[in-house]
XYZ file of N, CA and C in Angstrom:
510
model
N 49.253 69.994 214.210
C 50.669 70.342 214.296
C 50.834 71.765 214.826
N 50.256 72.611 214.405
C 50.333 73.952 214.917
C 50.310 74.170 216.488
N 49.190 73.250 216.930
C 48.844 73.371 218.337
C 49.938 72.652 219.088
N 50.464 71.759 218.585
C 51.699 70.884 219.128
C 52.873 71.854 219.125
N 53.094 72.653 218.148
C 54.293 73.685 218.127
C 54.017 74.680 219.300
N 52.796 75.035 219.556
C 52.538 75.969 220.652
C 52.687 75.396 221.956
N 52.064 74.282 222.009
C 51.959 73.642 223.400
C 53.170 73.196 223.976
N 54.076 72.775 223.293
C 55.241 72.167 223.835
C 56.211 73.086 224.600
N 56.380 74.400 224.165
C 57.032 75.208 225.034
C 56.249 75.685 226.199
N 54.882 75.652 226.212
C 54.015 75.826 227.501
C 54.173 74.713 228.357
N 54.191 73.456 227.878
C 54.512 72.462 228.771
C 55.793 72.506 229.428
N 56.776 72.913 228.768
C 58.206 72.999 229.370
C 58.264 74.290 230.365
N 57.508 75.244 230.040
C 57.435 76.330 230.969
C 56.522 76.132 232.159
N 55.394 75.266 231.922
C 54.392 75.035 232.951
C 54.196 73.337 233.183
N 55.338 72.710 233.619
C 55.065 71.172 233.595
C 53.998 70.893 234.482
N 53.645 71.592 235.496
C 52.640 71.179 236.523
C 51.380 71.786 236.313
N 50.976 72.039 234.980
C 49.645 72.578 234.830
C 48.974 71.519 234.047
N 47.971 70.977 234.795
C 47.041 69.788 234.251
C 46.422 70.071 232.954
N 46.019 71.444 232.777
C 45.381 71.697 231.485
C 46.364 71.757 230.349
N 47.411 72.103 230.459
C 48.460 72.192 229.394
C 48.756 70.684 229.046
N 49.109 69.903 230.130
C 49.341 68.358 229.929
C 48.260 67.706 229.304
N 46.944 68.005 229.629
C 45.840 67.298 229.155
C 45.672 67.785 227.643
N 45.800 69.048 227.250
C 45.642 69.541 225.825
C 46.719 68.997 224.883
N 47.914 68.990 225.483
C 48.908 68.547 224.791
C 48.718 66.827 224.384
N 48.455 66.312 225.381
C 48.083 64.866 225.213
C 46.881 64.645 224.374
N 45.999 65.414 224.229
C 44.620 65.243 223.128
C 45.294 65.679 221.789
N 46.237 66.567 221.686
C 46.654 66.861 220.521
C 47.472 65.593 219.857
N 48.485 65.096 220.779
C 49.298 63.968 220.331
C 48.341 62.822 219.956
N 47.052 62.624 220.558
C 46.327 61.485 220.366
C 45.597 61.801 218.971
N 45.289 62.984 218.726
C 44.552 63.298 217.378
C 45.687 63.189 216.278
N 46.784 63.247 216.592
C 47.887 63.029 215.543
C 48.341 61.723 215.426
N 47.843 60.744 216.298
C 48.184 59.373 216.250
C 49.668 59.086 217.052
N 49.933 59.884 217.936
C 51.117 59.865 218.680
C 50.697 59.131 219.932
N 50.432 57.973 219.972
C 49.973 57.412 221.084
C 50.831 57.171 222.315
N 51.943 57.001 222.087
C 52.948 56.835 223.253
C 52.964 58.369 223.895
N 53.314 59.363 222.929
C 53.345 60.650 223.521
C 52.148 61.108 224.247
N 50.969 60.775 223.589
C 49.583 61.089 224.216
C 49.640 60.457 225.566
N 49.914 59.182 225.589
C 49.819 58.578 226.942
C 50.624 59.160 228.156
N 51.866 59.493 227.654
C 52.742 60.163 228.623
C 52.085 61.419 229.289
N 51.613 62.317 228.334
C 50.955 63.445 228.752
C 49.762 63.461 229.596
N 48.946 62.453 229.094
C 47.730 62.168 229.911
C 47.873 61.464 231.191
N 49.016 60.675 231.319
C 49.284 60.294 232.677
C 49.846 61.340 233.599
N 50.453 62.143 232.903
C 50.891 63.469 233.716
C 49.663 64.418 234.377
N 48.690 64.400 233.348
C 47.494 65.068 233.573
C 46.680 64.474 234.626
N 46.569 63.195 234.683
C 45.971 62.113 235.692
C 46.589 62.624 237.011
N 47.912 62.280 237.001
C 48.814 62.673 238.303
C 48.578 63.995 238.798
N 48.481 64.814 237.907
C 48.408 66.221 238.677
C 47.013 66.728 238.847
N 45.863 66.151 238.421
C 44.665 66.556 238.490
C 43.772 65.516 239.255
N 44.237 64.401 239.248
C 43.387 63.260 240.001
C 42.109 62.973 239.300
N 41.928 63.580 238.096
C 40.743 63.381 237.067
C 40.811 62.013 236.369
N 39.771 61.406 236.110
C 39.599 60.243 235.274
C 39.018 60.802 233.820
N 38.576 62.000 233.807
C 37.700 62.436 232.585
C 38.351 61.965 231.139
N 39.799 61.943 231.115
C 40.460 61.808 229.986
C 40.844 60.275 229.874
N 40.249 59.211 230.831
C 40.673 57.962 230.960
C 40.279 57.203 229.532
N 39.182 57.448 228.911
C 38.850 56.732 227.790
C 39.953 57.018 226.545
N 40.396 58.194 226.596
C 41.336 58.507 225.537
C 42.672 57.752 226.013
N 43.023 57.914 227.112
C 44.265 57.137 227.613
C 44.265 55.659 227.506
N 43.034 55.103 227.673
C 42.857 53.812 227.369
C 43.088 53.401 225.885
N 42.602 54.313 225.219
C 42.594 54.085 223.626
C 44.087 54.230 223.073
N 44.960 55.027 223.779
C 46.313 55.209 223.795
C 47.000 53.629 223.904
N 46.703 53.399 225.051
C 47.081 52.071 225.519
C 46.678 50.904 224.621
N 45.502 50.936 224.127
C 44.990 49.920 223.159
C 45.626 49.963 222.045
N 45.889 51.022 221.458
C 46.816 51.265 220.415
C 48.322 50.670 220.517
N 48.755 50.566 221.626
C 50.075 50.159 221.920
C 49.902 48.657 222.356
N 48.837 48.168 222.515
C 48.510 46.876 223.027
C 49.030 46.487 224.369
N 48.734 47.560 225.059
C 49.064 47.614 226.573
C 47.982 47.306 227.327
N 47.573 45.732 227.245
C 46.329 45.514 227.705
C 46.026 45.599 229.340
N 47.089 45.464 230.015
C 46.962 45.659 231.491
C 46.643 47.088 231.838
N 47.195 47.956 231.129
C 46.954 49.287 231.383
C 45.501 49.716 230.944
N 45.084 49.140 229.865
C 43.644 49.368 229.574
C 42.709 48.949 230.547
N 42.843 47.711 231.160
C 42.149 47.194 232.102
C 42.205 47.891 233.367
N 43.412 48.435 233.742
C 43.485 49.193 235.079
C 42.831 50.550 234.976
N 42.825 51.079 233.671
C 42.255 52.558 233.582
C 40.653 52.127 233.612
N 40.381 51.149 233.035
C 38.764 50.798 233.199
C 38.335 50.581 234.429
N 39.117 49.940 235.447
C 38.779 49.657 236.803
C 38.719 50.980 237.435
N 39.584 51.878 237.275
C 39.704 53.216 237.922
C 38.414 53.941 237.457
N 38.198 54.012 236.122
C 37.031 54.735 235.639
C 35.700 54.179 236.247
N 35.537 53.200 236.365
C 34.246 52.433 236.867
C 34.083 52.835 238.346
N 35.283 52.839 239.093
C 35.334 53.111 240.499
C 35.012 54.593 240.687
N 35.506 55.445 239.926
C 35.315 56.884 240.020
C 33.790 57.208 239.541
N 33.211 56.551 238.550
C 32.068 56.792 238.148
C 31.802 58.325 237.941
N 32.626 58.870 236.818
C 32.496 60.322 236.521
C 31.111 60.694 235.918
N 30.572 59.929 235.245
C 29.376 60.485 234.439
C 29.095 59.486 233.352
N 27.847 59.375 233.014
C 27.455 58.302 231.861
C 28.221 58.460 230.569
N 28.261 59.677 230.078
C 29.059 59.812 228.953
C 30.591 59.322 228.918
N 31.208 59.674 229.977
C 32.835 59.386 230.153
C 32.730 57.923 230.527
N 32.106 57.340 231.204
C 31.941 55.817 231.403
C 31.590 55.071 230.134
N 30.564 55.633 229.394
C 30.266 54.805 228.044
C 31.576 54.895 227.395
N 32.316 56.067 226.999
C 33.339 56.104 226.208
C 34.444 55.081 226.518
N 34.776 55.031 227.994
C 35.692 54.086 228.462
C 35.247 52.686 228.305
N 33.721 52.309 228.483
C 33.279 51.081 228.114
C 33.511 50.571 226.665
N 33.285 51.343 225.860
C 33.627 51.263 224.291
C 35.047 50.835 224.072
N 35.770 51.466 224.536
C 37.296 51.128 224.412
C 37.610 49.962 225.048
N 37.256 49.717 226.310
C 37.506 48.594 227.053
C 36.930 47.293 226.147
N 35.646 47.481 225.526
C 35.218 46.368 224.880
C 35.907 46.107 223.574
N 36.383 47.238 223.076
C 37.236 47.141 221.682
C 38.534 46.402 222.025
N 39.197 46.593 223.178
C 40.432 46.153 223.599
C 40.124 44.486 223.948
N 38.945 44.263 224.489
C 38.771 42.802 224.625
C 38.538 42.159 223.114
N 37.965 42.844 222.368
C 37.655 42.093 220.964
C 39.021 41.967 220.184
N 39.899 43.060 220.495
C 41.338 43.092 219.797
C 41.839 41.699 220.374
N 41.834 41.222 221.573
C 42.417 40.112 222.194
C 41.655 38.906 221.746
N 40.494 38.947 220.934
C 39.871 37.778 220.620
C 38.854 37.310 221.486
N 38.509 38.194 222.517
C 37.617 38.069 223.459
C 36.075 38.562 223.190
N 35.595 38.310 221.989
C 34.633 38.839 221.413
C 33.286 38.883 222.152
N 32.919 37.698 222.687
C 31.975 37.309 223.484
C 31.874 38.337 224.803
N 33.004 38.438 225.564
C 33.108 39.153 226.472
C 33.012 40.873 226.164
N 33.328 41.234 224.951
C 33.249 42.635 224.434
C 31.740 42.911 224.409
N 31.023 42.071 223.761
C 29.737 42.098 223.461
C 28.888 42.148 224.846
N 29.226 41.357 225.791
C 28.615 41.337 227.148
C 28.831 42.604 227.870
N 30.106 43.192 227.684
C 30.333 44.388 228.266
C 29.496 45.687 227.904
N 29.328 45.588 226.592
C 28.678 46.770 225.970
C 26.976 46.523 226.064
N 26.631 45.195 226.071
C 25.267 44.669 226.221
C 24.694 45.165 227.662
N 25.634 45.040 228.777
C 25.303 45.515 230.051
C 24.694 46.911 230.147
N 25.312 47.687 229.266
C 24.939 49.151 229.306
C 23.921 49.590 228.252
N 23.373 48.592 227.330
C 22.397 48.878 226.371
C 21.054 48.929 226.847
N 20.549 50.202 227.086
C 19.200 50.467 227.703
C 18.241 51.231 226.525
N 17.059 50.852 226.625
C 16.073 51.631 225.843
C 15.941 52.913 226.721
N 16.010 53.955 225.919
C 15.869 55.347 226.614
C 14.859 56.194 225.890
N 14.238 56.823 226.594
C 13.085 57.819 225.707
C 13.708 58.966 224.852
N 14.830 59.343 225.562
C 15.669 60.561 224.793
C 17.163 60.120 224.802
N 17.558 59.366 223.689
C 18.887 58.989 223.496
C 19.781 60.164 223.649
N 20.971 60.114 224.210
C 21.973 61.240 224.021
C 23.093 60.653 223.242
N 23.946 61.480 222.692
C 25.196 61.089 221.922
C 25.792 59.782 222.366
N 25.979 59.443 223.693
C 26.834 58.477 224.147
C 25.936 57.085 224.088
N 24.715 57.251 224.033
C 23.794 56.035 223.833
C 24.012 55.540 222.218
N 24.032 56.657 221.434
C 24.174 56.237 219.909
C 25.430 55.535 219.706
N 26.701 56.220 220.246
C 27.915 55.657 220.060
C 27.996 54.128 220.670
N 27.424 53.947 221.852
C 27.454 52.629 222.312
C 26.617 51.759 221.406
N 25.418 52.060 220.893
C 24.698 51.113 219.973
C 25.557 50.845 218.833
N 26.192 51.859 218.174
C 27.202 51.601 217.052
C 28.302 50.773 217.366
N 28.805 50.836 218.422
C 29.872 49.999 218.771
C 29.620 48.531 218.972
N 28.304 48.442 219.729
C 27.767 47.003 219.895
C 27.275 46.437 218.552
N 26.832 47.355 217.663
C 26.332 46.646 216.303
C 27.535 46.250 215.607
N 28.795 46.820 215.662
C 29.803 46.506 215.014
C 30.370 45.222 215.489
N 30.473 44.955 216.778
C 30.769 43.818 217.453
C 29.813 42.602 217.096
N 28.536 43.014 217.104
C 27.593 41.905 216.643
C 27.791 41.377 215.349
N 28.146 42.387 214.458
C 28.412 41.959 213.128
C 29.583 41.121 212.974
N 30.917 41.637 213.721
C 31.788 40.873 213.791
C 31.689 39.330 214.203
N 30.877 39.255 215.143
C 30.565 37.913 215.717
C 29.646 37.015 214.733
N 29.228 37.748 213.790
C 28.249 37.013 212.918
C 26.905 37.038 213.142
N 26.455 37.841 214.231
C 25.038 37.938 214.731
C 24.202 39.029 213.787
N 24.069 38.661 212.629
C 23.586 39.821 211.685
C 22.408 40.419 211.958
N 21.372 39.549 212.453
C 19.953 40.271 212.708
C 20.196 41.294 213.967
N 20.906 40.865 215.064
C 21.186 41.949 215.958
C 21.992 43.063 215.523
N 22.948 42.817 214.813
C 23.605 43.911 214.332
C 22.779 44.912 213.451
N 21.906 44.287 212.588
C 21.183 45.096 211.775
C 20.074 45.826 212.586
N 19.451 45.342 213.612
C 18.574 45.923 214.715
C 19.272 47.261 215.193
N 20.545 47.026 215.724
C 21.278 48.006 216.516
C 21.667 49.277 215.276
N 22.181 48.866 214.225
C 22.677 49.849 213.299
C 21.241 50.541 212.817
N 20.119 49.973 212.707
C 18.921 50.698 212.436
C 18.533 51.541 213.480
N 18.710 51.103 214.909
C 18.308 52.164 215.891
C 19.203 53.363 215.992
N 20.544 53.114 215.541
C 21.468 54.356 215.376
C 21.017 55.140 214.154
N 20.608 54.547 213.072
C 20.037 55.294 211.994
C 18.918 56.226 212.127
N 17.971 55.471 212.923
C 16.816 56.200 213.420
C 16.920 57.362 214.271
N 17.986 57.416 215.137
C 18.324 58.463 216.014
C 19.102 59.538 215.471
N 20.268 59.171 214.463
C 21.024 59.880 213.806
C 21.501 59.296 212.594
N 20.707 59.649 211.405
C 20.823 58.934 209.986
C 22.426 59.506 209.483
N 22.920 60.401 210.095
C 24.211 60.853 209.540
C 25.390 60.378 210.443
N 25.043 59.471 211.347
C 26.235 59.139 212.362
C 27.249 58.195 211.512
N 28.423 58.552 211.633
C 29.451 57.774 210.976
C 29.081 57.173 209.543
N 29.162 55.799 209.481
C 28.959 55.219 208.055
C 27.700 54.335 208.279
N 26.785 54.593 209.169
C 25.619 53.792 209.712
C 24.725 53.508 208.469
N 24.716 54.458 207.510
C 23.827 54.007 206.458
C 24.404 53.013 205.513
N 25.714 53.083 205.361
C 26.333 52.008 204.472
C 26.430 50.741 205.255
N 26.811 50.865 206.377
C 26.810 49.635 207.231
C 25.403 48.641 207.181
N 24.523 49.629 207.409
C 23.000 48.955 207.351
C 22.648 48.586 206.062
N 22.968 49.176 204.911
C 22.790 48.693 203.666
C 23.569 47.508 203.435
N 24.695 47.307 203.710
C 25.525 46.140 203.742
C 25.007 44.860 204.477
N 24.204 45.112 205.205
C 23.633 43.809 206.127
C 22.143 43.430 205.509
N 21.717 44.169 204.443
C 20.282 43.826 203.910
C 20.448 42.573 203.213
């Protein structure tokens, strides 16, 4: 809330500053102000041409059930292909939006396409596995969910609530 108080006058003084709009959007997002966050992040995109905050923007739209906007941002993100970590975050949000609309099989397929065995997993791999495990559990695919949660636990035992989720599937 302190950051919000400091950033609003900066945004008013520097409305064409991409970094101020981005930071203000991220602060709104962290506070759960999804409509305000989307407005600021849209301005950031317009000013910068960057897609690096598209996963956050997509999540703002998802929270508002603005499905077309989620899908549009996902298309823009994949077309720009900014890097594996950003694309993976967008993929997780896009899959979550599909699941929110009752399209669980499509959500699982979207994440499964990116599920690769890697020698040295990075944090975005672990987040993808966790999200996929969650969807598999929701779909009733308990053995697959268990295997994915176990893969997350082996890589990062302290990740989110993975230990509890895995214990609940035994």
